[in-house]
Amino acid sequence: MSATTYGWLVLAFPLLGTLSSALGFRRLQGVSPRAPGWIGTGAIFLSFLASLGALIELQGQSPAHRQIVSSLWNYASTAGIDAQMSILVDPLSVFMILVVTGVSTLIHLYSISYMDGDRGYTRYFAYLNFFVFSMLLLVLAGNFVLLIVGWAFVGAASYLLISFWYRRTTATKAGIKAFVINVVGDVGLVLGTYFIFKHTGTLDLLHSFHATAAGAFGHGAENGDLVAGCLALLVGAFAKSAQIPLHTWLPDAMEGPTPVSSLIHAATMVTAGVYLIARMHPLFELATSAQDVGAIVGAATLLIAGTIGLAQTDIKRVIAYSTMSQIGYMIMGVSVGAYAAGMFHLMTHAFFKALLFMGAGSIIGAMAGEQSLDRMGGFRKAMPFTYGCFIIGGLALSGIPPFSGFFSKDEILLVTAERGGWHWALYVAGYIGAFLTAVYTFRMIFRAFHGEPVAEAREMIESHPPHLPHAELPRNPANGEEEDTDVGFPGDGHAIAERALPMRAAMAVLAVGAAGSGLLQIPKVDFVVDDFLKPSFGGSSLYATHTRNGLLVLGLGLGTVLGLLGIALAHRIWVVGGRDLKASSAIRARTRPLYELFVNKWYFDELIEMLLIRPAAAAGAFARDTFERLFVEETLIGGTTGIVRAGSAAVRAAQSGFVRYYAALLVLGVAGVGFYFLLQS
């Protein structure tokens, strides 16, 4: 089979998984309660195998012929629009589908046990398959129309999964918030497409890039429409990838089941913005001011998210802010031309971030749904497998050699420094972020796994056979509200990796990836990823694959030292300082203004509320109470109905039934007509 045939199969399998779960759920549940889970997992695994087939077939082509477009039919053909149902199979899209399907398969496998007993089990896997299908459609799209469709589908799927437990008010609010902010990004993507189509006259991606290179936007100085189009594309990227100021949906998205958090943060959705900028590099390289905006926003995001992560106590939200920070590295990387480094970090990040979320899900299961670090402690002996996976994921996230994050993150910073000039500020910001990452990551690990065991950990350690604690009354971990375990709420079962083989198997594979995937490419020493992606970036003036720089040793060494210092500081404060947190309390007291800023997430939610939501609500109230009631209802609608009512009353009055009235009316009419003709003569 050809590479494009495999590409269509990559899309077909998760779509079939969605339909089989959605339409055949009764028959599947009759076979086995877990059948929808295994069917959904198998569909994504088959998609992964098809991705491998696309990789093998693509590598069999010469580098100059590794960008292949396949079209099934014309999607829209009118008024100069040339959109087709087409996919683009090239090294960049194959790289993405391998990451998406590979990690998603493991998340599905993990979910089989994690969601066992939930009343929405079948619905969950239908949504999960649809989410993966939407992301694959996005990255394989061969034209802007299909890209927009995949982009919108991802937003819709995220809404369904974030608000999966729909009887939780916090979950439904979080789903709506994510959906609305992502619609803002959708508008940006559509507007960017308009500016590009206006000049290139085509919606096909490759044709647009060729037209741009041929001068569709002119030559010399930056074209205003091109810059506007690229800035609009950045709005889409920032919303989907949770970059400031369109990031506030991401921590609230933790209201969904933990595997959903893992899928959003590791393999789908938030990586879409990184892919978009990398895919649109021929446009961004001619709109350097838009490139600079992307790099600056990425650097600011990685720093701001890092500071917020220091103050959060919800274990899932700490990991969420680390995702926001790491995506900031990737956005910065692809915006300065470090395309291969940014995509490499996307891959390694998928391994260790999925692993961390799965570890968090395991410990949340041991805590009977509790997510606060203030309630955790001493799980190292009770859950040794989860602890080991957390350590591997934490070391990779902190950039400690030889774990994967060390190789990929530092390469982004190395290429950023090579750009010179003001990019050195981004280089410095990246290493400050690396230090913060190590601190908040091991703060989370030390507080959850070290210290005196909490009651739940002691129960697991001391009971024979070991007993998994369950809450007497289920509660919402976000606000403490009492809950049921019926449909629309989390089920009454809790699973941990130590006891559930599917969870343990998925985490073990991810742990190997988090530990060793960075060895795929050592910065400036070997160039496996660079060479593989080169056909997709061959026309770039910034894509220099085989450069070597004296900053290599300095950068890798500096990253290692900062990571170790961050871990040491976290150990000093949260382990040596003791369970009573005297050291952290003292630091918090001395830096009260900064702590308030960080714990309140830099007040972004409050600013958006004040600047956007309240004015919009006030305008809506004014329109409803004044414009709609007085003008529309009373003037337009009421005035029109009044005129009709008066006319009908006059007609009714004339229909009296008396012949003499009709005769008089006839005489008056004839006299009127006669008088008219007299005047005309």
XYZ file of C-alpha atoms in Angstrom:
681
model
C 0.000 0.000 0.000
C 1.038 3.599 -0.570
C 1.820 6.085 2.181
C -1.421 7.950 1.506
C -3.466 4.742 1.747
C -1.983 4.208 5.184
C -2.831 7.833 5.930
C -6.507 7.250 5.179
C -6.440 4.125 7.352
C -4.977 6.184 10.191
C -8.160 8.269 10.049
C -10.542 5.388 9.395
C -9.753 3.224 12.431
C -10.540 5.730 15.228
C -13.642 6.860 13.322
C -14.821 3.247 13.160
C -14.035 2.900 16.860
C -16.198 5.921 17.599
C -19.115 4.623 15.544
C -18.921 1.095 16.922
C -19.003 2.360 20.524
C -21.723 4.917 19.835
C -24.034 2.734 17.734
C -23.304 -0.762 18.981
C -22.917 -0.104 22.688
C -25.745 -2.426 23.771
C -24.332 -5.387 21.863
C -20.784 -4.624 23.080
C -21.897 -4.411 26.701
C -23.703 -7.716 26.250
C -20.407 -9.324 25.259
C -18.424 -7.839 28.159
C -18.619 -4.700 30.318
C -15.091 -3.829 29.180
C -15.678 -4.590 25.488
C -16.074 -0.894 24.488
C -12.728 -0.178 26.104
C -10.918 -2.957 24.286
C -12.593 -2.064 20.973
C -11.607 1.590 21.356
C -8.047 0.705 22.337
C -7.742 -1.731 19.442
C -8.947 0.917 16.978
C -6.256 3.359 18.069
C -3.598 0.628 18.060
C -4.532 -0.262 14.459
C -4.208 3.428 13.631
C -0.729 3.354 15.167
C 0.210 0.357 13.007
C -1.069 2.237 9.952
C 1.126 5.179 11.006
C 4.115 2.861 11.058
C 3.146 1.693 7.575
C 3.019 5.314 6.377
C 6.464 5.900 7.905
C 7.990 2.878 6.149
C 6.420 3.758 2.794
C 7.466 7.397 3.076
C 11.052 6.473 3.875
C 11.068 4.403 0.710
C 10.614 7.595 -1.329
C 13.453 9.946 -2.243
C 13.613 13.027 0.043
C 12.366 15.269 -2.787
C 9.162 13.198 -3.100
C 8.183 12.864 0.550
C 5.329 15.373 0.425
C 2.377 13.423 -0.984
C -1.200 14.687 -1.333
C -4.150 12.319 -1.736
C -7.686 13.491 -2.487
C -10.923 11.492 -2.307
C -13.292 14.096 -3.755
C -13.871 17.829 -4.099
C -14.906 19.118 -0.698
C -16.034 22.503 -2.060
C -15.565 23.874 -5.567
C -17.229 27.232 -6.188
C -16.342 30.910 -6.502
C -12.659 30.134 -6.893
C -12.500 27.823 -3.858
C -10.490 24.651 -4.499
C -10.988 22.740 -1.250
C -10.778 18.966 -1.555
C -11.140 16.068 0.825
C -7.375 15.673 0.815
C -4.636 14.641 3.191
C -0.961 15.594 3.166
C 1.417 12.794 4.097
C 4.917 14.115 4.704
C 7.550 13.726 7.439
C 5.904 16.346 9.682
C 2.429 14.811 9.543
C 3.816 11.271 9.920
C 5.844 12.386 12.946
C 2.677 13.802 14.499
C 0.451 10.786 13.802
C 3.054 8.447 15.276
C 3.117 10.482 18.504
C -0.662 10.922 18.642
C -1.597 7.302 17.958
C 1.232 5.779 19.977
C 0.595 7.717 23.179
C -3.184 7.639 22.713
C -3.115 3.828 22.517
C -1.476 3.705 25.935
C -3.950 6.222 27.370
C -6.843 4.120 26.082
C -5.262 1.021 27.624
C -4.885 2.822 30.954
C -8.527 3.970 30.760
C -9.840 0.406 30.536
C -9.137 -0.093 34.235
C -9.256 3.522 35.400
C -12.833 4.070 34.158
C -14.055 0.577 35.068
C -17.356 0.824 36.909
C -18.209 4.295 35.621
C -21.779 4.414 34.315
C -20.630 6.355 31.247
C -17.970 3.791 30.279
C -19.132 3.252 26.681
C -19.812 6.939 26.092
C -16.326 7.712 27.387
C -14.577 5.529 24.808
C -16.760 6.856 21.979
C -15.709 10.391 22.927
C -12.068 9.365 23.362
C -11.893 7.759 19.906
C -13.547 10.828 18.380
C -10.972 13.073 20.075
C -8.092 11.111 18.573
C -9.785 11.049 15.144
C -10.202 14.843 15.276
C -6.544 15.409 16.119
C -5.418 13.066 13.344
C -7.673 14.863 10.859
C -6.108 18.147 11.932
C -2.511 17.032 11.389
C -3.186 15.148 8.146
C -5.322 17.874 6.545
C -4.058 18.801 3.091
C -5.926 22.108 2.877
C -7.118 24.908 5.110
C -10.784 23.867 5.041
C -10.089 20.386 6.365
C -7.631 21.877 8.859
C -10.401 24.138 10.183
C -12.798 21.180 10.388
C -10.284 19.122 12.395
C -9.519 22.170 14.541
C -13.208 22.623 15.381
C -13.733 18.895 15.980
C -10.894 18.889 18.537
C -12.572 21.757 20.399
C -15.926 19.961 20.388
C -14.375 16.685 21.567
C -12.544 18.478 24.379
C -15.854 19.984 25.525
C -17.470 16.536 25.607
C -14.616 15.014 27.612
C -13.917 17.886 30.016
C -17.603 17.986 30.963
C -17.890 14.182 30.803
C -19.168 14.053 34.392
C -21.953 16.393 33.408
C -23.769 16.361 36.751
C -20.808 18.167 38.284
C -21.421 21.889 37.884
C -17.671 22.536 37.988
C -17.147 20.125 35.084
C -19.847 21.627 32.874
C -18.560 25.150 33.535
C -15.021 24.052 32.702
C -16.199 22.421 29.473
C -18.048 25.557 28.393
C -15.052 27.729 29.247
C -12.716 25.546 27.193
C -15.154 25.510 24.286
C -15.668 29.293 24.241
C -11.951 30.110 24.381
C -11.250 27.580 21.662
C -13.955 29.135 19.489
C -11.959 32.375 19.756
C -9.042 30.390 18.378
C -11.268 28.974 15.633
C -12.160 32.514 14.569
C -8.462 33.386 14.446
C -7.731 30.380 12.253
C -10.576 31.246 9.859
C -9.484 34.895 9.620
C -5.892 33.856 8.995
C -7.076 31.530 6.244
C -8.997 34.404 4.642
C -5.916 36.639 4.449
C -3.855 33.829 2.960
C -6.523 32.788 0.435
C -7.013 36.432 -0.592
C -3.450 36.592 -1.944
C -2.625 33.017 -2.922
C -5.992 32.152 -4.479
C -5.859 28.595 -3.157
C -6.773 26.715 -0.001
C -4.374 23.842 -0.628
C -1.505 23.990 1.860
C 1.362 23.179 -0.486
C -0.018 25.411 -3.257
C -0.340 28.263 -0.740
C 3.279 27.832 0.314
C 4.484 27.720 -3.298
C 2.463 30.841 -4.165
C 3.913 32.629 -1.141
C 7.459 31.713 -2.169
C 6.679 32.940 -5.701
C 5.742 36.386 -4.395
C 1.991 36.210 -3.803
C 2.433 38.653 -0.918
C 5.023 40.769 -2.735
C 8.728 41.032 -2.128
C 10.849 43.016 0.277
C 9.143 44.510 3.331
C 6.545 42.522 5.263
C 3.121 42.525 3.672
C 0.407 43.847 5.983
C -2.088 41.136 5.055
C 0.504 38.416 5.578
C 1.392 39.734 9.027
C -2.301 40.062 9.913
C -2.948 36.530 8.662
C -0.066 35.076 10.664
C -1.124 36.957 13.803
C -4.627 35.542 13.360
C -3.123 32.064 13.032
C -1.255 32.721 16.277
C -4.560 33.482 17.997
C -5.711 30.014 16.972
C -2.445 28.466 18.144
C -2.458 30.301 21.480
C -6.054 29.308 22.257
C -5.558 25.635 21.404
C -2.130 25.388 23.075
C -3.076 27.418 26.180
C -0.642 30.288 25.782
C -1.243 33.591 27.549
C -3.704 35.238 27.618
C -5.880 32.432 26.165
C -4.718 29.820 28.659
C -7.261 30.044 31.468
C -9.272 27.063 30.226
C -6.408 24.623 30.717
C -6.315 24.261 34.541
C -10.120 24.075 34.657
C -9.960 21.257 32.093
C -8.721 19.065 34.967
C -12.405 18.544 35.809
C -12.472 15.744 33.242
C -11.318 12.192 34.033
C -7.557 11.942 34.565
C -6.900 9.953 31.338
C -8.610 12.793 29.469
C -6.183 15.230 31.067
C -3.368 12.963 29.954
C -4.692 12.851 26.385
C -5.239 16.615 26.128
C -1.830 17.458 27.540
C 0.337 14.762 26.019
C -0.907 13.713 22.597
C -3.728 15.947 21.408
C -5.114 19.472 21.502
C -2.419 21.535 23.231
C 0.198 20.318 20.757
C -1.987 21.490 17.850
C -0.727 25.062 18.110
C 2.879 23.914 17.914
C 2.072 21.859 14.825
C 0.212 24.787 13.221
C 3.163 27.176 13.507
C 5.588 24.529 12.264
C 3.317 23.663 9.328
C 2.867 27.339 8.386
C 6.578 28.134 8.582
C 6.810 29.401 4.961
C 4.333 32.118 5.908
C 5.820 32.979 9.290
C 9.345 33.291 7.916
C 8.102 36.119 5.668
C 6.215 37.731 8.570
C 9.048 38.028 11.066
C 7.121 40.338 13.382
C 4.506 37.593 13.835
C 7.336 35.129 14.468
C 8.679 37.421 17.171
C 5.248 37.658 18.805
C 5.062 33.855 18.939
C 8.539 33.561 20.475
C 7.886 36.252 23.104
C 4.490 34.856 24.102
C 5.986 31.361 24.374
C 8.788 32.607 26.639
C 6.393 34.638 28.797
C 4.069 31.649 29.107
C 6.783 29.264 30.240
C 7.803 31.685 32.997
C 4.307 32.630 34.172
C 3.105 29.024 34.195
C 6.210 28.004 36.122
C 5.531 30.532 38.870
C 1.889 29.502 39.143
C 2.904 25.849 39.432
C 4.904 26.708 42.556
C 1.769 27.725 44.451
C -0.893 25.217 43.349
C -1.948 22.398 45.660
C -4.143 20.360 43.294
C -1.820 17.663 41.927
C -3.464 17.660 38.490
C -3.312 21.439 38.221
C 0.407 21.448 39.024
C 0.959 19.064 36.109
C -1.385 21.171 33.951
C 0.693 24.300 34.504
C 3.817 22.330 33.709
C 2.205 21.453 30.361
C 1.458 25.099 29.708
C 5.087 25.894 30.482
C 6.506 23.125 28.293
C 4.253 24.091 25.389
C 5.714 27.574 25.843
C 9.148 26.090 25.097
C 7.785 24.437 21.955
C 5.981 27.576 20.746
C 9.143 29.573 21.322
C 11.185 26.947 19.491
C 9.089 26.740 16.326
C 8.762 30.551 16.317
C 12.535 31.091 16.215
C 13.112 28.446 13.571
C 14.039 25.543 15.862
C 11.488 23.357 14.095
C 13.094 19.962 14.623
C 13.962 20.780 18.248
C 10.416 21.946 18.962
C 8.900 18.816 17.440
C 11.453 16.621 19.222
C 10.434 18.164 22.545
C 6.789 17.610 21.599
C 7.554 13.897 21.274
C 9.530 13.486 24.496
C 7.036 15.642 26.385
C 4.221 13.343 25.252
C 5.916 10.416 26.993
C 6.723 11.980 30.327
C 3.601 14.140 30.593
C 1.257 11.226 29.910
C 3.241 9.246 32.495
C 2.909 11.975 35.133
C -0.842 12.265 34.634
C -1.234 8.505 34.833
C 0.794 8.496 38.047
C -1.424 11.262 39.385
C -4.497 9.210 38.490
C -3.083 6.269 40.398
C -2.477 8.278 43.558
C -5.877 9.980 43.241
C -7.383 6.495 43.127
C -5.507 5.631 46.325
C -6.896 8.826 47.904
C -10.471 7.882 46.905
C -10.717 10.860 44.568
C -8.882 13.459 46.664
C -6.505 15.646 44.612
C -5.015 18.089 47.137
C -1.323 17.792 47.946
C -2.142 19.114 51.417
C -3.911 15.821 52.114
C -1.234 13.550 50.626
C 1.994 12.134 51.952
C 4.004 8.967 52.529
C 2.832 6.961 49.492
C 6.369 5.915 48.556
C 6.126 2.555 50.350
C 2.426 2.050 49.704
C 2.740 2.557 45.914
C 6.324 1.794 44.836
C 5.513 1.308 41.141
C 3.625 4.610 40.890
C 6.426 6.323 42.808
C 9.092 4.977 40.450
C 7.134 6.140 37.398
C 6.641 9.544 38.968
C 10.371 9.873 39.596
C 11.177 8.989 35.971
C 8.588 11.454 34.673
C 9.760 14.139 37.085
C 13.421 13.763 36.127
C 12.527 13.908 32.431
C 10.391 17.007 32.969
C 13.166 18.634 34.987
C 15.710 18.037 32.224
C 18.072 15.792 34.184
C 20.365 13.567 32.059
C 20.018 10.983 30.655
C 16.237 11.381 30.698
C 14.468 12.554 27.571
C 13.624 16.138 28.502
C 17.313 16.923 28.947
C 18.058 16.415 25.259
C 14.992 17.996 23.691
C 14.445 21.080 25.835
C 18.057 22.218 25.815
C 18.223 21.904 22.035
C 15.414 24.466 21.747
C 17.380 26.885 23.905
C 20.582 26.196 21.987
C 18.984 27.055 18.629
C 17.355 30.126 20.208
C 20.780 31.374 21.295
C 22.121 30.815 17.788
C 19.655 33.415 16.522
C 21.564 36.045 18.531
C 20.478 39.599 19.337
C 17.445 39.985 21.565
C 16.875 36.222 21.395
C 19.415 35.932 24.202
C 16.639 37.178 26.517
C 14.553 34.183 25.482
C 17.550 31.939 26.137
C 17.848 33.269 29.697
C 14.076 32.992 30.259
C 14.224 29.356 29.172
C 16.799 28.469 31.827
C 14.926 30.357 34.540
C 11.893 28.306 33.540
C 13.984 25.128 33.756
C 14.875 25.918 37.369
C 11.237 26.634 38.273
C 10.190 23.385 36.584
C 12.482 21.304 38.776
C 11.274 23.064 41.924
C 7.531 22.640 41.414
C 7.876 19.119 39.974
C 9.737 17.754 42.970
C 7.669 19.811 45.377
C 4.748 17.754 44.063
C 6.660 14.458 44.307
C 8.054 15.090 47.789
C 4.705 16.201 49.190
C 2.783 13.263 47.725
C 5.232 10.412 48.304
C 7.602 11.430 51.109
C 7.089 12.335 54.750
C 4.792 10.641 57.249
C 2.135 8.445 55.599
C -1.363 9.880 55.666
C -4.263 7.685 56.804
C -4.901 6.293 53.315
C -1.237 5.368 52.850
C -1.064 3.744 56.311
C -4.174 1.718 55.555
C -2.565 0.377 52.382
C 0.745 -0.396 54.139
C -0.602 -1.951 57.333
C -3.643 -3.915 56.152
C -3.194 -7.591 55.236
C -4.135 -8.160 52.534
C -3.563 -4.576 51.441
C -6.802 -2.615 51.409
C -7.578 0.264 49.058
C -9.349 3.097 50.924
C -12.750 4.341 49.778
C -14.459 7.545 50.818
C -17.560 7.108 52.961
C -19.244 9.836 50.940
C -18.087 10.816 47.421
C -17.199 14.497 47.105
C -16.195 16.838 44.324
C -12.452 17.456 44.863
C -12.793 21.000 43.461
C -15.336 22.355 45.966
C -16.107 19.564 48.431
C -19.735 19.132 47.348
C -21.383 15.798 48.147
C -21.947 13.643 45.074
C -23.661 10.493 43.908
C -22.012 7.709 41.903
C -24.803 7.485 39.341
C -24.413 8.324 35.641
C -22.927 11.784 35.161
C -20.756 11.434 38.262
C -17.517 9.451 38.762
C -18.160 5.792 39.455
C -17.741 4.219 42.861
C -14.609 2.251 41.889
C -11.022 3.397 42.300
C -8.046 1.887 40.502
C -4.304 2.128 41.123
C -1.448 0.988 38.943
C -0.207 -1.494 41.556
C -3.397 -3.526 41.141
C -4.580 -2.906 37.583
C -2.502 -4.592 34.882
C -3.645 -2.334 31.976
C -2.678 0.768 33.963
C 0.655 -0.724 34.948
C 1.448 -1.850 31.389
C 0.683 1.575 29.908
C 2.772 3.367 32.531
C 5.682 0.970 32.093
C 5.888 1.632 28.342
C 5.672 5.388 28.904
C 8.372 5.193 31.575
C 10.719 3.565 29.063
C 9.904 6.319 26.556
C 10.371 9.072 29.122
C 13.717 7.637 30.143
C 15.166 6.782 26.753
C 13.443 8.595 23.889
C 15.801 11.568 24.206
C 18.658 9.375 23.023
C 17.043 9.397 19.583
C 18.891 12.651 18.945
C 21.683 14.142 21.035
C 21.818 17.908 20.357
C 24.336 18.832 17.657
C 25.923 15.374 17.849
C 23.551 13.295 15.761
C 20.664 14.474 13.590
C 18.081 11.698 13.297
C 15.021 13.897 13.860
C 16.505 16.809 11.901
C 17.214 14.640 8.872
C 13.829 12.934 9.002
C 11.909 16.245 9.103
C 14.102 18.031 6.564
C 11.823 17.382 3.526
C 9.020 19.259 5.319
C 11.271 22.219 6.086
C 13.607 22.027 3.096
C 12.682 25.489 1.825
C 13.260 27.180 5.172
C 16.076 29.674 5.508
C 16.274 28.863 9.241
C 16.479 25.085 9.038
C 20.181 24.308 9.419
C 20.343 20.666 10.456
C 24.039 19.926 10.846
C 25.387 22.971 12.657
C 27.573 22.601 15.721
C 27.858 25.289 18.343
C 30.225 25.920 21.228
C 27.217 26.667 23.444
C 26.367 22.969 23.466
C 28.409 21.972 26.523
C 27.557 25.186 28.371
C 23.840 24.837 27.698
C 23.551 21.171 28.581
C 25.677 21.662 31.678
C 23.743 24.738 32.772
C 20.424 22.963 32.305
C 21.618 20.025 34.389
C 22.946 22.227 37.204
C 19.764 24.293 37.363
C 17.620 21.156 37.395
C 19.628 19.622 40.227
C 19.568 22.894 42.176
C 15.802 23.023 41.801
C 15.448 19.468 43.095
C 17.800 20.229 45.999
C 15.810 23.341 46.907
C 12.542 21.400 46.806
C 14.105 18.701 49.022
C 15.342 21.311 51.493
C 11.966 22.995 51.806
C 9.509 20.099 51.652
C 11.506 17.147 53.000
C 14.093 18.537 55.386
C 11.626 21.248 56.376
C 9.264 18.543 57.628
C 5.620 17.627 57.215
C 4.508 20.753 59.105
C 5.778 22.866 56.158
C 7.472 25.394 58.448
C 10.088 26.239 55.815
C 7.555 26.803 53.053
C 5.304 28.769 55.403
C 8.189 31.032 56.338
C 9.049 31.641 52.686
C 5.408 32.321 51.929
C 5.202 34.852 54.752
C 8.319 36.703 53.556
C 7.114 36.806 49.948
C 3.414 37.359 50.596
C 2.750 39.650 47.567
C 4.419 37.213 45.172
C 2.654 34.255 46.738
C -0.720 35.962 46.377
C 0.097 36.722 42.745
C 1.075 33.124 42.008
C -1.701 31.390 43.944
C -4.256 33.614 42.206
C -2.739 32.680 38.832
C -1.584 36.222 38.068
C -5.252 37.281 38.249
C -5.818 36.427 34.589
C -9.315 35.090 35.296
C -10.198 38.257 37.195
C -8.790 40.467 34.439
C -10.761 38.639 31.765
C -13.856 38.873 33.963
C -13.389 42.617 34.406
C -12.323 43.543 30.871
C -14.433 41.177 28.772
C -17.104 39.200 30.578
C -18.677 41.981 32.676
C -18.785 44.540 29.822
C -20.261 41.884 27.528
C -22.837 40.933 30.160
C -23.698 44.613 30.733
C -24.076 45.185 26.995
C -26.303 42.129 26.767
C -28.448 43.308 29.689
C -28.783 46.747 28.079
C -29.752 45.225 24.752
C -32.305 42.989 26.440
C -33.870 45.555 28.786
C -33.664 48.675 26.618
C -33.134 48.029 22.939
C -35.076 44.789 22.698
C -37.943 45.719 25.047
C -38.469 49.363 24.055
C -37.437 49.428 20.423
C -37.918 45.912 19.108
C -40.896 44.709 21.149
C -42.782 47.969 21.700
C -41.848 49.967 18.588
C -41.167 47.481 15.813
C -43.321 44.575 16.907
C -45.826 46.515 19.005
C -46.127 49.384 16.470
C -46.639 47.029 13.558
C -49.239 44.980 15.390
C -50.971 48.202 16.490
C -51.247 49.414 12.892
C -52.620 46.056 11.775
C -55.021 45.994 14.717
C -56.296 49.515 13.929
C -56.748 48.664 10.248
C -58.631 45.504 11.045
C -60.850 47.414 13.491
C -61.714 49.932 10.756
C -62.548 47.157 8.312
C -64.713 45.415 10.903
C -66.562 48.658 11.587
C -67.283 49.100 7.878
C -68.809 45.605 7.650
C -71.998 46.565 9.504
C -74.501 44.601 7.358
C -76.783 47.637 6.686
C -77.545 48.157 2.969
C -77.970 51.918 3.377
C -74.399 52.238 4.675
C -73.056 50.302 1.705
C -75.136 52.497 -0.718
C -73.828 55.661 0.912
C -70.269 54.350 0.665
C -70.816 53.550 -3.020
C -72.164 57.078 -3.687
C -69.202 58.621 -1.884
C -66.825 56.479 -3.919
C -68.435 57.424 -7.258
C -68.416 61.114 -6.238
C -64.761 60.874 -5.307
C -63.836 59.301 -8.645
C -65.848 61.933 -10.527
C -64.219 64.732 -8.593
C -60.765 63.294 -9.416
C -61.493 63.284 -13.168
C -62.874 66.840 -13.000
C -59.609 68.002 -11.446
C -57.578 66.164 -14.103
C -59.522 67.831 -16.927
